[in-house]
mmCIF file of C-alpha atoms and ligand atoms in Angstrom:
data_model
loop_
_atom_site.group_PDB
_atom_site.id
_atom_site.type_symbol
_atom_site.label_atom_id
_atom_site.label_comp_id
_atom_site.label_asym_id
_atom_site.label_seq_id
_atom_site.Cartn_x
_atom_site.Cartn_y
_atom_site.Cartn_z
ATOM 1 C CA UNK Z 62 19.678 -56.298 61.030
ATOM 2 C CA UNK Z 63 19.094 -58.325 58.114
ATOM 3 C CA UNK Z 64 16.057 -60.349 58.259
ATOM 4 C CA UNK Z 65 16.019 -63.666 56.019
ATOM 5 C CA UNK Z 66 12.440 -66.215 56.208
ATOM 6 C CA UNK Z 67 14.671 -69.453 55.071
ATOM 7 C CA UNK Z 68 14.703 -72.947 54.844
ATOM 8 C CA UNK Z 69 18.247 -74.818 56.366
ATOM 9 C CA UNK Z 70 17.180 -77.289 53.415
ATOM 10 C CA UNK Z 71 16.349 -75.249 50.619
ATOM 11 C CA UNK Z 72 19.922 -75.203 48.183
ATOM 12 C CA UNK Z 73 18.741 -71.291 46.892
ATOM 13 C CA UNK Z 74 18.944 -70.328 50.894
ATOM 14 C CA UNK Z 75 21.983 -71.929 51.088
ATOM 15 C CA UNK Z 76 23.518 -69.935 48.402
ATOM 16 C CA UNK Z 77 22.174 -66.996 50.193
ATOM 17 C CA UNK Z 78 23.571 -67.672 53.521
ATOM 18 C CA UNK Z 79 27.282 -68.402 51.884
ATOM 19 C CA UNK Z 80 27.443 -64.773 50.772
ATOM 20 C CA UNK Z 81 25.741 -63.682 54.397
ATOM 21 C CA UNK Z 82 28.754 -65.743 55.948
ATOM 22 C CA UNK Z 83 31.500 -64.762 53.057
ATOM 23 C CA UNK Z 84 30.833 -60.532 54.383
ATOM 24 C CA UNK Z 85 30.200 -61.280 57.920
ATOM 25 C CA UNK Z 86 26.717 -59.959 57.805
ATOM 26 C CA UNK Z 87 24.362 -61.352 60.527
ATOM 27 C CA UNK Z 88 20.782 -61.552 60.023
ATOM 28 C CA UNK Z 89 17.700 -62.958 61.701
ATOM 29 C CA UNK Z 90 16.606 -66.004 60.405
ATOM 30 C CA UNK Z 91 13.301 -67.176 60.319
ATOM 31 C CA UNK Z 92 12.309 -70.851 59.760
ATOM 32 C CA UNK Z 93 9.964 -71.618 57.262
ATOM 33 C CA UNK Z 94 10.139 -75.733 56.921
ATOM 34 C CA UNK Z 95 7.478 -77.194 55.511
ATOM 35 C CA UNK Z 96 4.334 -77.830 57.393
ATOM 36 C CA UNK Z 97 5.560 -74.894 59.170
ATOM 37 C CA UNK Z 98 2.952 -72.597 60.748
ATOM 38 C CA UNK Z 99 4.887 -70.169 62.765
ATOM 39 C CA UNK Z 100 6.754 -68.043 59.958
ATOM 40 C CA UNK Z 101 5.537 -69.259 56.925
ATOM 41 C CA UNK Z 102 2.074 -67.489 56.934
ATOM 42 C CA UNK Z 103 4.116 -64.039 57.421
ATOM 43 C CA UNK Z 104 6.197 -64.540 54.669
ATOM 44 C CA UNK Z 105 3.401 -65.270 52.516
ATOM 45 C CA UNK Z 106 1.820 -62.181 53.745
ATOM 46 C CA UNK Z 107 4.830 -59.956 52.730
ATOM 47 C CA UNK Z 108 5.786 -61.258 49.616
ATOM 48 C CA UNK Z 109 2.291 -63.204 48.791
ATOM 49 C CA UNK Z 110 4.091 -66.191 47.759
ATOM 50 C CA UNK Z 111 5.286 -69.514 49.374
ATOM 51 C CA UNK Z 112 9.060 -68.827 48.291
ATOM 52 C CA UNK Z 113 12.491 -68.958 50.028
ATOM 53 C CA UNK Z 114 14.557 -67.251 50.699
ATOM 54 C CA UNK Z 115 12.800 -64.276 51.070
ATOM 55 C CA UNK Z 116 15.046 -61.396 52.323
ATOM 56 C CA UNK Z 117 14.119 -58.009 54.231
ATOM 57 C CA UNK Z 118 16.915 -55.400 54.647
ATOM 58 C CA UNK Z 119 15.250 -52.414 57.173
ATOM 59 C CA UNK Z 120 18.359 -50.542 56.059
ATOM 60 C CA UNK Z 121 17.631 -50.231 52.325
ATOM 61 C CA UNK Z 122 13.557 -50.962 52.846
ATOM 62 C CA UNK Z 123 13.939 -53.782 50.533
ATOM 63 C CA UNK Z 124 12.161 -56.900 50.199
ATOM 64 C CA UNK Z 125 13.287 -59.289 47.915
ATOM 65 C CA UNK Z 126 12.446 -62.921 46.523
ATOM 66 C CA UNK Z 127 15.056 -64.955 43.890
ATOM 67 C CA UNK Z 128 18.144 -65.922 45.581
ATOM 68 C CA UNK Z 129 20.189 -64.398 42.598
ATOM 69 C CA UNK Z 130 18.629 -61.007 43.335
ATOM 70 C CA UNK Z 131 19.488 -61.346 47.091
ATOM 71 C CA UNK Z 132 23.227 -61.549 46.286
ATOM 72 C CA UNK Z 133 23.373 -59.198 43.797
ATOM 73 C CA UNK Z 134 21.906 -57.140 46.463
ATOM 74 C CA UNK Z 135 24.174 -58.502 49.650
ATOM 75 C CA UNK Z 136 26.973 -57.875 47.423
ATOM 76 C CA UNK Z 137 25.853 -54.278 46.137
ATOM 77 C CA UNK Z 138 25.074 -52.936 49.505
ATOM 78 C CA UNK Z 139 27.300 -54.242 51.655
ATOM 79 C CA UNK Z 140 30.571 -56.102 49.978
ATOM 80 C CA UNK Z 141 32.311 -55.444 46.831
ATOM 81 C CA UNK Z 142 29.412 -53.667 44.143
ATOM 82 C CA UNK Z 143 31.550 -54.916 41.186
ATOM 83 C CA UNK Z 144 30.191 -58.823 42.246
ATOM 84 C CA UNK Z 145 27.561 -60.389 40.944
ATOM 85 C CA UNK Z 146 25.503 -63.667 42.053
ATOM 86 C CA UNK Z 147 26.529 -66.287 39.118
ATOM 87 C CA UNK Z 148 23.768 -66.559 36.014
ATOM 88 C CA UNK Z 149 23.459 -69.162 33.392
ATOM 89 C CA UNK Z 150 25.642 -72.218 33.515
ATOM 90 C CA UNK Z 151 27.788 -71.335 36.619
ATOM 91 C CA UNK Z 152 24.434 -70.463 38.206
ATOM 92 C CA UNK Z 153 23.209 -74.100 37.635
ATOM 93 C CA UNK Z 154 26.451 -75.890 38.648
ATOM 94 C CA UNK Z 155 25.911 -73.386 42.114
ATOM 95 C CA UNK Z 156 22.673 -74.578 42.450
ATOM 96 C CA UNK Z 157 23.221 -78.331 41.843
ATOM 97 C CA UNK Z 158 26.161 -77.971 44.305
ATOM 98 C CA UNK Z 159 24.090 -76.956 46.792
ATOM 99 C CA UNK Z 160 21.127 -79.278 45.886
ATOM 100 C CA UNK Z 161 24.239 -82.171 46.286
ATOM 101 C CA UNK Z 162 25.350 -80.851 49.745
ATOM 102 C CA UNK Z 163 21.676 -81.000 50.791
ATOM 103 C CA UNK Z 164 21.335 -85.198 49.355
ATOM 104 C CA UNK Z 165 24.867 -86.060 51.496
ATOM 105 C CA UNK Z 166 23.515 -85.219 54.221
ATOM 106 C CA UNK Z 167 20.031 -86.786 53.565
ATOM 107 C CA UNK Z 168 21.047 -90.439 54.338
ATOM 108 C CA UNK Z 169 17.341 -91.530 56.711
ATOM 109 C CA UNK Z 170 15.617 -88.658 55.285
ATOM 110 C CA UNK Z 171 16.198 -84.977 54.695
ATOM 111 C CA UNK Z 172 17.688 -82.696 57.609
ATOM 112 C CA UNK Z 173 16.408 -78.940 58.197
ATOM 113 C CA UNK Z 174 13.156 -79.117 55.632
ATOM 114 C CA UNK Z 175 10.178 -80.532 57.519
ATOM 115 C CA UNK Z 176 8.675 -78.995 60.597
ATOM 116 C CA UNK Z 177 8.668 -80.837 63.862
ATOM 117 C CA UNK Z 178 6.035 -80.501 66.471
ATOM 118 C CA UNK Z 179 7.771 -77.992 68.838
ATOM 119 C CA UNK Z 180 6.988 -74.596 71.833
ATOM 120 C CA UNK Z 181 7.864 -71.193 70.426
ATOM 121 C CA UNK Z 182 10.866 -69.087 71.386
ATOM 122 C CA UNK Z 183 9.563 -65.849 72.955
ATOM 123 C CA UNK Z 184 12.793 -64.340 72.087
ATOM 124 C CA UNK Z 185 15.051 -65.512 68.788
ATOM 125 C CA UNK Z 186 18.528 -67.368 69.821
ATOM 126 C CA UNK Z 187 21.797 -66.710 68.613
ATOM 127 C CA UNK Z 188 24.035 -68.825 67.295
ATOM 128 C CA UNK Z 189 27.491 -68.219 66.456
ATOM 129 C CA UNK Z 190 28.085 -70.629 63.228
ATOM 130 C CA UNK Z 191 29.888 -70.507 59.755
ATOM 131 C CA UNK Z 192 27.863 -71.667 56.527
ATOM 132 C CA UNK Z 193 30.102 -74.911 55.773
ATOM 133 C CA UNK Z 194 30.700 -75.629 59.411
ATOM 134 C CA UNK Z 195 30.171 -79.701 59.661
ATOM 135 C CA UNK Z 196 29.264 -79.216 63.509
ATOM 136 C CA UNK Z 197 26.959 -75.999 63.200
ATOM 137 C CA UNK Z 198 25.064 -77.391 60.018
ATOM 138 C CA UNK Z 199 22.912 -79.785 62.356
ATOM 139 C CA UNK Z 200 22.443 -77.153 64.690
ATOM 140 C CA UNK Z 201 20.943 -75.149 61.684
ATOM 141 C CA UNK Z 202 19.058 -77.772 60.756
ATOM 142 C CA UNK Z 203 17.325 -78.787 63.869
ATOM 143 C CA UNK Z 204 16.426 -74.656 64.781
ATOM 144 C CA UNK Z 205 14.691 -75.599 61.565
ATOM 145 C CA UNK Z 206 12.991 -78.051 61.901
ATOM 146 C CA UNK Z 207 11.691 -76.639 65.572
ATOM 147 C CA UNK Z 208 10.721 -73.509 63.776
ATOM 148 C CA UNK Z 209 12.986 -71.415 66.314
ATOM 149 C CA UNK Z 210 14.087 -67.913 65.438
ATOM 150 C CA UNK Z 211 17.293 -66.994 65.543
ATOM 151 C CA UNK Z 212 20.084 -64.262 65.151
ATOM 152 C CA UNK Z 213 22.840 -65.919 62.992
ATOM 153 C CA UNK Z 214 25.980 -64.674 63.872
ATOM 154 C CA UNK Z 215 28.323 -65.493 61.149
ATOM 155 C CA UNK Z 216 32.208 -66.418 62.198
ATOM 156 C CA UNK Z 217 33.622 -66.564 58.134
ATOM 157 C CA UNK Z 218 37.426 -67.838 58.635
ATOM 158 C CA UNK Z 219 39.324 -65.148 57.011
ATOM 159 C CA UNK Z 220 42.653 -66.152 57.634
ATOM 160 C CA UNK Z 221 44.736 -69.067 57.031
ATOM 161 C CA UNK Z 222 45.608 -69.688 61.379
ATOM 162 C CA UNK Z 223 41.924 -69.418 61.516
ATOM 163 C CA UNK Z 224 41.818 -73.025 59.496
ATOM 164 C CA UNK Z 225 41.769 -76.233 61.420
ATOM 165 C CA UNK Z 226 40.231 -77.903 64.537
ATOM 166 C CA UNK Z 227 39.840 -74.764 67.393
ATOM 167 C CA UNK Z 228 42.034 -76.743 69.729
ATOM 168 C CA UNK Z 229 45.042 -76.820 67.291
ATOM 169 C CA UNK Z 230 44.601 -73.208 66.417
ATOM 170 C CA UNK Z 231 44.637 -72.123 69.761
ATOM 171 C CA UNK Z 232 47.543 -73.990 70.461
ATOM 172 C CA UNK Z 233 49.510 -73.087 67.473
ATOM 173 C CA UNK Z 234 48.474 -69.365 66.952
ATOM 174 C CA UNK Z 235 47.300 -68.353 70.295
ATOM 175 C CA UNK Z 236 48.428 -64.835 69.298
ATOM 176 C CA UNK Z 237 46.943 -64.737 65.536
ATOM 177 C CA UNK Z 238 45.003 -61.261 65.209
ATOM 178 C CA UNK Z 239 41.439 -61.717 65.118
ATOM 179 C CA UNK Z 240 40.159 -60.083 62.221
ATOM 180 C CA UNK Z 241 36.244 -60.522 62.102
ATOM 181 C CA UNK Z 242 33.385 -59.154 64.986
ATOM 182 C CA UNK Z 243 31.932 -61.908 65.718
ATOM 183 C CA UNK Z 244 34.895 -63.952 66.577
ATOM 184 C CA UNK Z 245 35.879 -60.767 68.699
ATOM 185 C CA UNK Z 246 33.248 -61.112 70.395
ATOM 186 C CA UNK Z 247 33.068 -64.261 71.120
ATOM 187 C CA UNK Z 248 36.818 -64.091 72.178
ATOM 188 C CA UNK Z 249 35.505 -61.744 74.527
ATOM 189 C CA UNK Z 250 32.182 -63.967 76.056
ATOM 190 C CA UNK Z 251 33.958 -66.781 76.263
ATOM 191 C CA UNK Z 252 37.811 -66.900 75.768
ATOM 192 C CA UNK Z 253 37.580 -69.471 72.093
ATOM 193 C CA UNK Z 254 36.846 -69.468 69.078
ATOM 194 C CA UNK Z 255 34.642 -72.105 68.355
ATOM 195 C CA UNK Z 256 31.239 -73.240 67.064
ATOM 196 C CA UNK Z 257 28.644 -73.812 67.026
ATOM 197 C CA UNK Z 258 28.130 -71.630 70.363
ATOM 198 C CA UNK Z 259 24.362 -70.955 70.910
ATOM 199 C CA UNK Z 260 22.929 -68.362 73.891
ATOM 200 C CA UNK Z 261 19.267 -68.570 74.755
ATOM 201 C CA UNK Z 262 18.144 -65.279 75.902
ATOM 202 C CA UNK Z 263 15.059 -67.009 77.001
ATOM 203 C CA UNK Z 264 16.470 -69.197 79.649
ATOM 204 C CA UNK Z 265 19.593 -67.630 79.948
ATOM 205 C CA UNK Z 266 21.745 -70.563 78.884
ATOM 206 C CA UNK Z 267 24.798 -70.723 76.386
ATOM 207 C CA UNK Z 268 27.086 -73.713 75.378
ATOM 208 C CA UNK Z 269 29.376 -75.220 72.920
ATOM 209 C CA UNK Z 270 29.130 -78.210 71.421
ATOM 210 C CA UNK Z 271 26.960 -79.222 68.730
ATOM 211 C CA UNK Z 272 25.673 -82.585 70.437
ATOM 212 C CA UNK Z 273 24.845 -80.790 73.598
ATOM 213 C CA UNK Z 274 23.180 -77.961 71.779
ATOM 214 C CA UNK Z 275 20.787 -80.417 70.252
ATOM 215 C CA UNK Z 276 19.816 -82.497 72.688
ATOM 216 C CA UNK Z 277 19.158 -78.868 74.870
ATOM 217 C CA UNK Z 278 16.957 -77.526 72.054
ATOM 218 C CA UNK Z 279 15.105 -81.248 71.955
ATOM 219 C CA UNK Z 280 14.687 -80.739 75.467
ATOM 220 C CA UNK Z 281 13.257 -77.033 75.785
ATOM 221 C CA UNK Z 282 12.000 -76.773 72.857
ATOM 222 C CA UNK Z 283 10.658 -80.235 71.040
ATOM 223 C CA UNK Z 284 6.553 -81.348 71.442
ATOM 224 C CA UNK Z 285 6.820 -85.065 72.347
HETATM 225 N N1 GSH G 78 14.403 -69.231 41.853
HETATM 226 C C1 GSH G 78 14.178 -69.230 43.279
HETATM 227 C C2 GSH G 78 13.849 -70.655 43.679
HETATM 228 C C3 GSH G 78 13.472 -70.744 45.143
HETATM 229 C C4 GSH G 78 12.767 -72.040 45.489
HETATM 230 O O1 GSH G 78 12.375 -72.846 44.614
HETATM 231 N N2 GSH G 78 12.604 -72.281 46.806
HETATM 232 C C5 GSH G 78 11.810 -73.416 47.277
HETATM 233 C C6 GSH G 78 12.499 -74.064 48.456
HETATM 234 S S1 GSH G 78 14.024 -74.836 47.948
HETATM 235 C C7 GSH G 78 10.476 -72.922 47.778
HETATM 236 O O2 GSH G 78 10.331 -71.732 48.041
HETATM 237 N N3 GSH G 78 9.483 -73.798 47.883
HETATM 238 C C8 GSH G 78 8.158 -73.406 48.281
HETATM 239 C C9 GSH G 78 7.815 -73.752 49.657
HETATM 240 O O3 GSH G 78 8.654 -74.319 50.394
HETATM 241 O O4 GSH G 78 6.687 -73.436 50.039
HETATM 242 C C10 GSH G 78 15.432 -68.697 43.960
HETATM 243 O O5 GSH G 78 16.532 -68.795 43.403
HETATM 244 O O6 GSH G 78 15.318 -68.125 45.066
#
């Protein structure tokens, strides 16, 4: 599996984690926020500088830094070769898009880029989630800001039933293929298609909900 040292934050991660969640790759992701001490020092060890992303692929042996280089690798490796991350002037409009969905959601300070006092994960979480997903961005952010691991299991829509609120989906297109893994599988775990959905293999509980997610990860795994 993929292994990505990120920052929920950061708008070159995010850029990253679109293409992740446009080919349905999952990776690891570990949380570098700053004032972090948990992943940050082994980042810096591999790649010697304090920069994110920073992407390991154990199936090519890679390690790379430079979001733009990450894509162009994501997309050489495992999507469609002929793609390319954006350079030059569609670059910068990517980046100050993603810089601009990082300040709307920064009303009473920044979300997902300063650590929080918090207890280690033995194990890394998963979370089911897609990139733009209004309800699994806070999730994101506060695995973040806890510095917990996690295996992100992306859940891309690729269809146009897949669109909407999961109740009205489910209700309109109860028989729409499903097209994608990870919404497979989580047809399979737990009957919907939904998220967030987040299973801790440390305490072996799993839920929906984004609100109730939180406030269990606050619970577990926030320092008071
Ligand atoms: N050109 C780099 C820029 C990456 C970058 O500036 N990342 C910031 C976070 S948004 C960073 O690594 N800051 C250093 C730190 O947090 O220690 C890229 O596209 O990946």
């Amino acid at each position: 599996m993929l292994v990505l040292y990120d920052i929920e934050a950061c708008p070159y991660c995010r850029l990253v984690r679109e293409v992740l969640c446009e080919l349905d790759l999952d990776a690891v992701i570990y949380p570098c926020p700053v004032g972090g001490m948990r992943f940050r020092p082994d980042a810096l060890d591999i790649s010697g500088v304090s920069q994110f992303p920073l992407l390991l692929d154990p199936n090519t042996g890679d390690q790379i830094l430079e979001s733009a280089d990450i894509i162009d690798h994501l997309y050489k490796h495992y999507g469609n070769a002929r793609r390319h991350s954006p350079r030059g002037l569609r670059r910068k409009l990517a980046v100050t898009g993603s810089m601009a969905a990082s300040a709307a959601r920064s009303v009473g300070g920044v979300r997902g880029l300063k650590a929080v006092p918090s207890y280690a994960a033995k194990q890394p979480l998963e979370l089911f989630s897609f990139e733009s997903s209004p309800y699994s961005r806070p999730v994101r952010e506060l695995l973040t800001e806890l510095e917990i691991p996690y295996i992100l299991r992306n859940f891309a829509k690729s269809r146009w039933q897949e669109m909407g609120p999961p109740l009205v989906r489910s209700r309109w297109f109860p028989d729409a293929p499903i097209t994608s893994p990870n919404r497979q599988r989580l047809r399979e775990l737990t009957g919907r298609s939904q998220v967030p959905y987040l299973i801790d293999p440390n305490t072996g509980v799993s839920m929906f909900e984004s609100v109730d997610i939180m406030a269990y990860l606050k619970d577990v795994y926030g320092r008071k």
